[in-house]
XYZ file of C-alpha atoms in Angstrom:
580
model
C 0.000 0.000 0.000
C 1.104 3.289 -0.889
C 1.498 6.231 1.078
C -1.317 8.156 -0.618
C -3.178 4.952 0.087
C -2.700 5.368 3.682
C -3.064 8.639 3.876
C -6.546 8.341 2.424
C -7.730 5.664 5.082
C -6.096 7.652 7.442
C -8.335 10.546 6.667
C -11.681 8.889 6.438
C -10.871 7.400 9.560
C -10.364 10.776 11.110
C -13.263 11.871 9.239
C -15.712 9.249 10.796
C -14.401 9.724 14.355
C -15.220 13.745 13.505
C -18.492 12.805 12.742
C -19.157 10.230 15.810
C -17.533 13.031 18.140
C -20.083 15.404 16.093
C -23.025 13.170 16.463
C -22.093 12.633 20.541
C -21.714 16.287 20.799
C -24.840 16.707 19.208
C -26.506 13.954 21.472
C -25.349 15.887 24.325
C -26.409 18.621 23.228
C -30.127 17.614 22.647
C -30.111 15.870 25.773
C -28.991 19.116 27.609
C -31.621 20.911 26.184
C -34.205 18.095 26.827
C -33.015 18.394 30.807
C -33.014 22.240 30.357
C -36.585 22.233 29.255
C -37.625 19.534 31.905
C -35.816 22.262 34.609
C -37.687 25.020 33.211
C -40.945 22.761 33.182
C -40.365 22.131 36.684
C -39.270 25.847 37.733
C -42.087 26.823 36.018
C -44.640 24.271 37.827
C -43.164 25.214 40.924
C -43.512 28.869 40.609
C -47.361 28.181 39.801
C -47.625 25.768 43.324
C -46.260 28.691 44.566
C -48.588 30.612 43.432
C -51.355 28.508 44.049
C -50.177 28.301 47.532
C -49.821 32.105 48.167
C -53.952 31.996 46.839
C -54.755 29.063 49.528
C -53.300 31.329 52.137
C -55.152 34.077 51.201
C -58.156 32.106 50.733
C -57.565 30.419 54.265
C -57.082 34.443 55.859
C -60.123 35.329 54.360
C -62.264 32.017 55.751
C -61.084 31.848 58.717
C -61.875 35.781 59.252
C -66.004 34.798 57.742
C -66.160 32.526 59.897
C -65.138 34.205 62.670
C -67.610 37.040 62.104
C -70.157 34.310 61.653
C -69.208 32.561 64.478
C -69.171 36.275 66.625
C -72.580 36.810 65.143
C -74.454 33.703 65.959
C -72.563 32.909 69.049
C -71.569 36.362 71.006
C -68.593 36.703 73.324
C -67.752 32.760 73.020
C -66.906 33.373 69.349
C -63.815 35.637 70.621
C -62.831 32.473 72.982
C -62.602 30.164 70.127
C -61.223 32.731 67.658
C -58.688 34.204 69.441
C -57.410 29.853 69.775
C -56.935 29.798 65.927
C -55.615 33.134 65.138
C -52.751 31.435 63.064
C -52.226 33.052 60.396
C -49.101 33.971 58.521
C -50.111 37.456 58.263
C -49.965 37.937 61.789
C -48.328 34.797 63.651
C -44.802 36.271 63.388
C -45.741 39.786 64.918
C -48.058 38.372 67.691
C -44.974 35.685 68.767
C -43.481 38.786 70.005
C -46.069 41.519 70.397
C -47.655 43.048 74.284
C -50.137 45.121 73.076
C -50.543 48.228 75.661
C -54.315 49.281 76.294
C -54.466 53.272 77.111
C -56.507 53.653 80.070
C -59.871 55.952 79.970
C -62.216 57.308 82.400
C -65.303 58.018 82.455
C -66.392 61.681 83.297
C -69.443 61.681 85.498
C -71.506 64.331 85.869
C -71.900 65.781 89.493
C -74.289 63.866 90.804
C -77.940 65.166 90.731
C -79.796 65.932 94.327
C -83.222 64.502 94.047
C -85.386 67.803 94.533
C -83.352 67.859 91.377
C -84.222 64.767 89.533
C -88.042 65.692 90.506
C -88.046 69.125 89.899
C -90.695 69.209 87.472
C -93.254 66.726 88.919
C -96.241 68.205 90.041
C -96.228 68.053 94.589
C -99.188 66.443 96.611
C -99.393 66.642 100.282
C -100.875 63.669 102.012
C -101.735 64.283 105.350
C -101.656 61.219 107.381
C -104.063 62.294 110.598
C -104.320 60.898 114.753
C -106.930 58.054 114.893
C -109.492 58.815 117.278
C -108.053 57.304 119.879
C -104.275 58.873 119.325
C -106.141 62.246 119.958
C -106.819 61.522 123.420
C -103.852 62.095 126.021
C -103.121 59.209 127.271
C -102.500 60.351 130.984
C -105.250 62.976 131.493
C -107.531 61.467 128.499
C -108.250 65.119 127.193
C -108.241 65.562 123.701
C -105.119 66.585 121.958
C -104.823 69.932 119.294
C -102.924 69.355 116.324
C -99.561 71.917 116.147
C -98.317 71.244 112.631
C -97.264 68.569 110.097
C -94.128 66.787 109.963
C -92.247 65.507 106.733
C -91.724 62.047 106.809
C -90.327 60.919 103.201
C -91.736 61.377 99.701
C -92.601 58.457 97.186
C -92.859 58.567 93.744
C -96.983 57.551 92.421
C -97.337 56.751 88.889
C -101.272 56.712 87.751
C -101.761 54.640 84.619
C -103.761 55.510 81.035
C -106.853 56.275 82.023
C -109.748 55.890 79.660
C -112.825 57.731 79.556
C -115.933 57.916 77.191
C -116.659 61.648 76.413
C -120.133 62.599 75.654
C -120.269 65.804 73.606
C -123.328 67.622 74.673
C -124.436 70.764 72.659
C -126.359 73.306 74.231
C -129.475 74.555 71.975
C -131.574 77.614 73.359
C -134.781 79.128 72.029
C -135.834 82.374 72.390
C -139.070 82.624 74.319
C -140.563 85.744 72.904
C -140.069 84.602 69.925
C -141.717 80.916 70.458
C -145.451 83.105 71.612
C -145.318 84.157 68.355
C -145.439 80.982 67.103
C -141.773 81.358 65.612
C -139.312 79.075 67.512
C -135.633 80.565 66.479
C -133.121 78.096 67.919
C -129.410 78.643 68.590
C -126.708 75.981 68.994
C -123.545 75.758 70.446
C -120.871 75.618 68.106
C -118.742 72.456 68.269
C -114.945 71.688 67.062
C -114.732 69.077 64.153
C -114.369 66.013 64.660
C -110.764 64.522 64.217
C -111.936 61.398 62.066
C -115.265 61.940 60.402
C -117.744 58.529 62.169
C -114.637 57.844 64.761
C -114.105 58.158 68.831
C -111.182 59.202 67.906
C -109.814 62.223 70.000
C -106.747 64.112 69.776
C -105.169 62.199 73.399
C -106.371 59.133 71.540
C -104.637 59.186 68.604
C -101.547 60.826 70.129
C -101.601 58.044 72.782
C -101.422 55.351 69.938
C -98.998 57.161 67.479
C -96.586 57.475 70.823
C -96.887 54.475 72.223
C -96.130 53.117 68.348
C -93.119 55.042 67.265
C -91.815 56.332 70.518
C -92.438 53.464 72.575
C -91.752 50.781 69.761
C -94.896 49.037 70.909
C -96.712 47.494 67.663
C -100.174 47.635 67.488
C -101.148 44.076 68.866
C -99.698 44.837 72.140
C -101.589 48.549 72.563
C -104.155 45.976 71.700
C -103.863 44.062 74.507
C -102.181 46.933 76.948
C -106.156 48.750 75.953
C -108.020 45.580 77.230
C -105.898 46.187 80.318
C -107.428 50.304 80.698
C -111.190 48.401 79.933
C -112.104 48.687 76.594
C -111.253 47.011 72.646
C -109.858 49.062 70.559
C -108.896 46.932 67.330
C -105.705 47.175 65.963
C -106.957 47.481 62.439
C -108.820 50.811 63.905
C -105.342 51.998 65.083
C -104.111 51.560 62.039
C -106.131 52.981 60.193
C -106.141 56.312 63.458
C -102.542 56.564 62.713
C -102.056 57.023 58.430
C -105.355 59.080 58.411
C -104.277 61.276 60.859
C -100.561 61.383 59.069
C -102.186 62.189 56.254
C -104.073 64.416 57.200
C -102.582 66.631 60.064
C -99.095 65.601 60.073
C -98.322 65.593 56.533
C -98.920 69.124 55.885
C -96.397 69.970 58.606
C -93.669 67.450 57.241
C -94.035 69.497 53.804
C -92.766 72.811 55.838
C -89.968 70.782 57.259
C -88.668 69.695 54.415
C -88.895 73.058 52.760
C -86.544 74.180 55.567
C -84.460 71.441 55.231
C -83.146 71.668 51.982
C -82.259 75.495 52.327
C -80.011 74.713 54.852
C -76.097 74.450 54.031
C -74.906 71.277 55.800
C -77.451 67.752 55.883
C -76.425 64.413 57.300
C -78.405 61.722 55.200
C -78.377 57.514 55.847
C -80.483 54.959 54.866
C -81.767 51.870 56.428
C -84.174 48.765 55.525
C -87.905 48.041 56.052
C -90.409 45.531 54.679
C -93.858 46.160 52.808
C -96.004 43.212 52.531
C -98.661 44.984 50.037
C -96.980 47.290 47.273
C -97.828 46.915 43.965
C -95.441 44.772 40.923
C -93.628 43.935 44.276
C -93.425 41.013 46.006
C -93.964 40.832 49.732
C -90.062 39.513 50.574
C -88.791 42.436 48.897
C -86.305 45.025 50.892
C -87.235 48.783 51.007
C -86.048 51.324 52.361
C -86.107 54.065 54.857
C -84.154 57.185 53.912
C -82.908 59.522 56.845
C -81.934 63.082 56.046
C -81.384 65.821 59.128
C -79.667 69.249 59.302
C -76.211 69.483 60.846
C -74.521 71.439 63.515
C -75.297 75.461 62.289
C -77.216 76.260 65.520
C -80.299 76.373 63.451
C -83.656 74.590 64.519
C -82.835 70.840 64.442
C -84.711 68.949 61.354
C -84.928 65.379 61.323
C -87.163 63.703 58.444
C -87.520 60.382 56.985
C -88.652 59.632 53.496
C -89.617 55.611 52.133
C -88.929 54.486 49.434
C -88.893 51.089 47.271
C -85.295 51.163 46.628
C -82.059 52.249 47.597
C -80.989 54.088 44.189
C -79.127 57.108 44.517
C -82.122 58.931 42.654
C -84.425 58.728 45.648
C -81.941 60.954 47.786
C -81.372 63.409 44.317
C -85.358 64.249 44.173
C -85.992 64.685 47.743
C -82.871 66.511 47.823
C -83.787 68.424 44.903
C -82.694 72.325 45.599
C -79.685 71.541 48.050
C -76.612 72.241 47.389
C -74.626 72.697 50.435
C -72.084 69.948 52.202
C -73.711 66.818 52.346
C -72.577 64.343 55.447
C -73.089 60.386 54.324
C -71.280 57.000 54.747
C -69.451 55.579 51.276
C -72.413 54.451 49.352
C -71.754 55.511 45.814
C -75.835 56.064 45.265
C -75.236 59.645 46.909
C -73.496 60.463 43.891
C -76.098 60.597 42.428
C -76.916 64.115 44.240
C -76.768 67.277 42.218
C -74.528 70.421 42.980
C -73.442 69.322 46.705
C -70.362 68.479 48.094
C -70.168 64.652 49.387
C -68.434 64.005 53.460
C -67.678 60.876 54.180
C -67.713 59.433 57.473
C -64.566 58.670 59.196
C -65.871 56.529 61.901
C -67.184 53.784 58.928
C -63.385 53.934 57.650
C -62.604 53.510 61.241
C -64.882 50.130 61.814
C -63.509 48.628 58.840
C -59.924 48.683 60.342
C -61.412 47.877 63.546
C -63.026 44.449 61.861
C -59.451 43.453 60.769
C -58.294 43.230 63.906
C -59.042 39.592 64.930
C -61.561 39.347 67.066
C -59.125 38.121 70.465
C -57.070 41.516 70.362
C -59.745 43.753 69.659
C -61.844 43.003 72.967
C -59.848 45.562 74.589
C -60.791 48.516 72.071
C -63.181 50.896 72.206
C -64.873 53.043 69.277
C -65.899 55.986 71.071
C -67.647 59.292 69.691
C -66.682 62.245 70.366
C -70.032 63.078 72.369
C -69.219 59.659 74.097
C -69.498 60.062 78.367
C -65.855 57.822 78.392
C -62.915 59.906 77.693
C -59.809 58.140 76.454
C -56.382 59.326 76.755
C -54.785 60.892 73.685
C -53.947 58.127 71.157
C -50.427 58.117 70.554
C -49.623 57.163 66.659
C -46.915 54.482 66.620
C -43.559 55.585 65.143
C -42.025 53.110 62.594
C -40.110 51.308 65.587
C -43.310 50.867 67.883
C -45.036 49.987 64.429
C -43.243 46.426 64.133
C -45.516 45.498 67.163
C -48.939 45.949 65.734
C -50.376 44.585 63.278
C -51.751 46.652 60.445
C -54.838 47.139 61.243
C -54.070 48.455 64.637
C -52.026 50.956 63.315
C -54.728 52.582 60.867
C -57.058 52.329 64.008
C -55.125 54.520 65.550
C -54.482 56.905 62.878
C -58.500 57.226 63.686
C -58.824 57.561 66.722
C -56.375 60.358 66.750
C -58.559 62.303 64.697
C -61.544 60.932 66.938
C -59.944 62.730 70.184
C -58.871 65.699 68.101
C -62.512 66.891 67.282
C -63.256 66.156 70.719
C -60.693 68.519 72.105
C -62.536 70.911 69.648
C -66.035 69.655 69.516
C -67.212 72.713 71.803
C -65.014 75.651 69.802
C -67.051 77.917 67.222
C -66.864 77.109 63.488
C -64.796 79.105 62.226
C -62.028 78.896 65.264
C -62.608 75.359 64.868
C -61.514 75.131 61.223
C -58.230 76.813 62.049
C -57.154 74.533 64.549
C -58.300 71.752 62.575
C -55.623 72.857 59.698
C -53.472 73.111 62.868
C -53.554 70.172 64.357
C -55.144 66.995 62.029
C -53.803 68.032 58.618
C -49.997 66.702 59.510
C -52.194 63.276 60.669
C -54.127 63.048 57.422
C -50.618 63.168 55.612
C -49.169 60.974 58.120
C -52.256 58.458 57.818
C -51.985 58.305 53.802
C -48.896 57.933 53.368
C -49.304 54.994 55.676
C -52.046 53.567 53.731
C -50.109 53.722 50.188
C -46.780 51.484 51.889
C -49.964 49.238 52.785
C -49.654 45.239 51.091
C -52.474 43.531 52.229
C -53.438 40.083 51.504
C -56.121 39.873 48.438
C -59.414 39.666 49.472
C -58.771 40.090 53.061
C -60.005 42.673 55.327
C -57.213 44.855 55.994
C -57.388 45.180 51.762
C -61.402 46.505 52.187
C -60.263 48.793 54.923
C -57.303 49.946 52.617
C -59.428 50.284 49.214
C -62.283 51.921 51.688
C -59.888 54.791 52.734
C -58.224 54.787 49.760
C -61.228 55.190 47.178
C -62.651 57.874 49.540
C -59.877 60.013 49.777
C -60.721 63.271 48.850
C -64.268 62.729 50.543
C -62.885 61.864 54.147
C -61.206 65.117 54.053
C -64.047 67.235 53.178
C -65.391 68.343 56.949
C -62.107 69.697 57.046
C -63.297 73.172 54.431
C -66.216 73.898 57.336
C -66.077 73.866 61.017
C -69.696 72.787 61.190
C -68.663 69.983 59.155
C -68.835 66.662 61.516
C -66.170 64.032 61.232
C -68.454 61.412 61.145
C -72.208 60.627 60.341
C -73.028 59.451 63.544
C -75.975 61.532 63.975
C -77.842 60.206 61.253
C -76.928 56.213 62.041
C -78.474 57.546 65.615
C -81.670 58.213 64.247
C -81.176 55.245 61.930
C -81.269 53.201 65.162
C -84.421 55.033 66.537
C -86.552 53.519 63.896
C -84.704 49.899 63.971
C -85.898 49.400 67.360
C -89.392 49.796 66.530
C -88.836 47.786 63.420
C -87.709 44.894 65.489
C -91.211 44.917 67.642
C -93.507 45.384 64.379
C -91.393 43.872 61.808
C -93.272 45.339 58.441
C -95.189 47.585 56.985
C -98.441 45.666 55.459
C -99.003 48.608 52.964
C -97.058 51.077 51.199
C -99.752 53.685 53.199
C -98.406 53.102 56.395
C -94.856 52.585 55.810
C -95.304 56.612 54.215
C -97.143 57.224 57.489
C -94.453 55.850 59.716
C -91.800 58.142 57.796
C -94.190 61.315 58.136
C -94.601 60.257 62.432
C -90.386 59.486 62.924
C -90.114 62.936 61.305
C -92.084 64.327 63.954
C -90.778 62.594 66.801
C -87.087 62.796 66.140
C -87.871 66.504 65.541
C -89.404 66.843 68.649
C -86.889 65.138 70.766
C -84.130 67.238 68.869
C -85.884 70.535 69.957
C -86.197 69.029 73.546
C -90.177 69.133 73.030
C -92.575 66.668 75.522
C -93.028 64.458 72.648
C -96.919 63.077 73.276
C -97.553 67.035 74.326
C -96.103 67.954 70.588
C -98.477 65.097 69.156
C -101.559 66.339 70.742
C -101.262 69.856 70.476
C -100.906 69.344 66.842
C -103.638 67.259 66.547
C -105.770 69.891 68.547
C -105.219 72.673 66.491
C -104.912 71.087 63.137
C -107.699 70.829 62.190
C -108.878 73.990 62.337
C -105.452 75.423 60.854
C -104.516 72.651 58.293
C -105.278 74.975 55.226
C -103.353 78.492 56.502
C -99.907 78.543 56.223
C -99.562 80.762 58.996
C -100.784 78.065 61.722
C -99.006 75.337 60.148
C -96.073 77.537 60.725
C -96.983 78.304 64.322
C -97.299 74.290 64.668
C -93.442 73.592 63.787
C -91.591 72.120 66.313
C -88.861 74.913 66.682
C -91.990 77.465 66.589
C -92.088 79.929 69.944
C -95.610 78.659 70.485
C -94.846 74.917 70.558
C -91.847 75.894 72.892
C -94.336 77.196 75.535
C -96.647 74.615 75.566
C -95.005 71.618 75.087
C -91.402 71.595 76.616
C -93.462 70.495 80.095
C -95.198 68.227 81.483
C -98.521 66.610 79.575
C -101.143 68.400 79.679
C -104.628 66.769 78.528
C -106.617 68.614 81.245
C -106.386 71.733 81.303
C -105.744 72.171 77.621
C -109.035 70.536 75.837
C -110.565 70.334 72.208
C -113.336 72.496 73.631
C -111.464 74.913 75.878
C -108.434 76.094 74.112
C -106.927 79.293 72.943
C -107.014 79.791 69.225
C -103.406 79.891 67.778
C -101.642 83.515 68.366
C -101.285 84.037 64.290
């Protein structure tokens, strides 16, 4: 064999082992991407249990805080026993290994306690003079008979004399004249006598006030007046009271309610709330379906107090724009977008709904020791101190936005009594730096999705501008507590009665709250208000000028009725006309 020969074999030789290095290199190769895809495969499968886990956790929070609330709901104070055992999670397990939470103290401020000549100042006094016996007048050494020198005071107890019913016979006077009768011509005169306050009814005006009081005041439905009449000796059905109490709202009440809200909507600042009710009867309706009761009152301008409520099917923001219709001042109200609905007014959100959603993030076992107080509250708390960043690693979230609040809570209380205009000032002064404070807070905030602490961020955070409103008038409020108050008045007697059975009454019940909680915010004897307006009503029901003169806030009501009740002495027919 030659050398070229060789050199030739030599070559292809080379040549294949180039190749079968080539083909094992490229073996590798595809094998190393194989096991680089199968990494990634896996990386990326783990990322997504990752993932998946992070959304179980969240998911778990969020249970475990439902069922909490559930569990506090249906169960009371033993739901914060069994809560505050499983408060584990990750959220919070770290800080509370470590955390002593420090409860400020707070005292109550008691009034100086009242002297009873005090507490029964303006209760009528009877004397009862307890007398000798017969035989106690006779000395008992000499046996002559004994003269009385005086009266001692012995104690004094309180008597209470219950409803007392009676049936009043109306009896008109006719007189003839008797010249006139000789000449065969018998003119006859009659007494005139006031109308009667339902046409064919023994209804009276302390009637009908005693069953419209006892009803929305006293928050007893009608079957129990029922049964509390049968006590006092007589039936009265409650399908007649029903029917006393929407004609008479209708009628005499309604009228008044019109003037009320004219006044109301000409004033600059309004709280307004809404709450639910039930109407068994109303038409394309069915009898399960939720209505509502609208609350709308005039805020702190040292005007006449006006408190009215208004039903209504729904809860769209377009029942608060028409009765609203013509205001366009500052308008006090929790977050419910429907109030956006109001025309040319500027929108206040409450603080102290802001505050109770950071307060419901707190779990259940460390929030026993909180309090949410108002700033009209009798217990006075010390001043909240806000947690620096170091003191800040030992609360939990929540805590610390609670506090942000309640800062701002004992700051209007320090200046709750100022006037409105010095009270603006020191508000720049002294809660503007906390606002600041308080959002930059909230915007460093990561909360867990769908968690609480995330609604109580979003809450604050999607009502930013709004929270800050009271802030550009000093007779602003920081929170809407006084409409949830009189929110509350008409839950009570919705508990007892449960539902309206038409949409008649449910209207009448607004127009009767509206006088009550007007009455009771111009410190008025509320049955006295009821009756005198149903004594002079119907005589004055068409004149403006008497409807005016029967307005809660009116000098005339202010005489008569800020007393004690009156039914005796001031009658249907012996009463002074109204001083128009």
């Amino acid at each position: 064999m030659d050398e070229k020969s060789t050199f030739e074999q030599q070559m292809k030789l080379l040549q294949t082992v180039v190749e079968q290095q080539q083909a094992y290199i490229q073996a590798q190769n595809a094998h190393m991407a194989e096991k680089d895809a199968r990494m990634a495969e896996k990386d990326e499968t783990i990322a997504e249990l990752r993932r998946l886990v992070d959304d179980l956790q969240s998911l778990k929070v969020n249970l475990e805080e439902t069922l909490q609330e559930l569990r506090r709901q249906l169960f009371g104070t033993s739901s914060e026993k069994i809560a505050s055992e499983e408060k584990n999670t990750q959220e919070i397990t770290a800080v509370e290994a470590k955390a002593k939470i420090t409860v400020k103290e707070h005292t109550r401020e008691r009034k100086p306690k009242a002297k009873r000549d005090d507490i029964y100042a303006g209760l009528p006094i009877r004397e009862v003079k307890i007398s000798l016996t017969d035989d106690q007048r006779l000395c008992e050494y000499c046996n002559s008979e004994m003269i009385t020198i005086g009266y001692t005071q012995v104690r004094e107890e309180i008597r209470i004399t219950p409803a007392k019913v009676e049936r009043i016979r109306l009896m008109q006077e006719v007189a003839i004249c008797q010249d006139c009768k000789k000449d065969g011509d018998g003119t006859l005169v009659k007494a005139n006598v006031y109308p009667a306050l339902l046409p064919h009814s023994p209804a009276s005006a302390s009637s009908v006030a005693y069953v419209v009081f006892e009803k929305t005041f006293m928050g007893l439905p009608y079957y129990r007046q029922e049964a509390g009449m049968a006590e006092l000796g007589f039936k009265l059905p409650r399908e007649t009271m029903a029917n006393w109490f929407i004609y008479c709202a209708e009628h005499y009440f309604y009228p008044i309610y019109e003037s009320m809200h004219e006044c109301l909507i000409q004033r600059e600042i309004l709280h307004a709330d809404e709450t639910t009710c039930q109407v068994l009867r109303e038409a394309g309706r069915s009898a399960e379906s939720t209505s509502y009761l609208w609350i709308y009152l005039t805020g702190s301008d040292g005007l006449p107090p006006i408190v009215l409520y208004d039903y209504a099917a729904g809860r769209s923001g377009k029942y608060a724009r028409d009765f609203l219709e013509g205001f366009n001042g500052l308008l006090q109200c929790d977050g419910y977008q429907g109030y956006n609905e109001v025309e040319d007014v500027t929108l206040v959100c409450c603080l102290a709904h802001c505050r109770r959603k950071f307060y419901e993030a707190i779990p259940a076992g460390r929030r026993k020791a909180i309090k949410l107080l108002d700033i009209n509250s009798e217990t006075r708390i010390d001043d909240p101190v806000i947690p620096d960043e170091n003191e800040q690693e030992k609360l939990i979230p929540a805590e610390i936005g609670l506090s942000y609040c309640n800062k701002l809570f004992y700051i209007e209380r320090e200046l709750k009594n100022l006037p409105a205009n010095e009270r603006k000032v020191k508000r720049e002064e002294k809660e503007s730096a906390v606002w600041i404070s308080f959002w930059k807070w909230v915007n460093s905030i990561h909360a867990l999705g769908g968690s609480k602490l995330e609604k109580a961020v979003n809450y604050a955070l999607n009502h930013q501008e709004t929270l800050c409103n009271y802030m550009k008038d000093g007779r602003c409020e920081i929170s809407n507590n006084a409409a949830e108050r009189r929110a509350k008045s008409y839950a009570i007697g919705r508990k007892a009665f449960l539902f309206h059975t038409s949409v008649a009454g449910a209207n009448a019940s607004a127009v009767m709250y509206s006088m009550i909680e007007t009455a009771k915010a111009n410190n008025l004897n509320v049955f006295q208000y009821l009756y005198m307006v149903l004594l002079y009503m119907p005589d004055y029901k068409n004149e403006p000028a008497g409807i005016e003169k029967l307005l809660p806030w009116s000098d005339f009501m202010m005489e008569h009725c800020t007393g004690l009740i009156d039914v005796d002495n001031i009658t249907a027919e012996n009463h002074m006309p109204l001083p128009l």
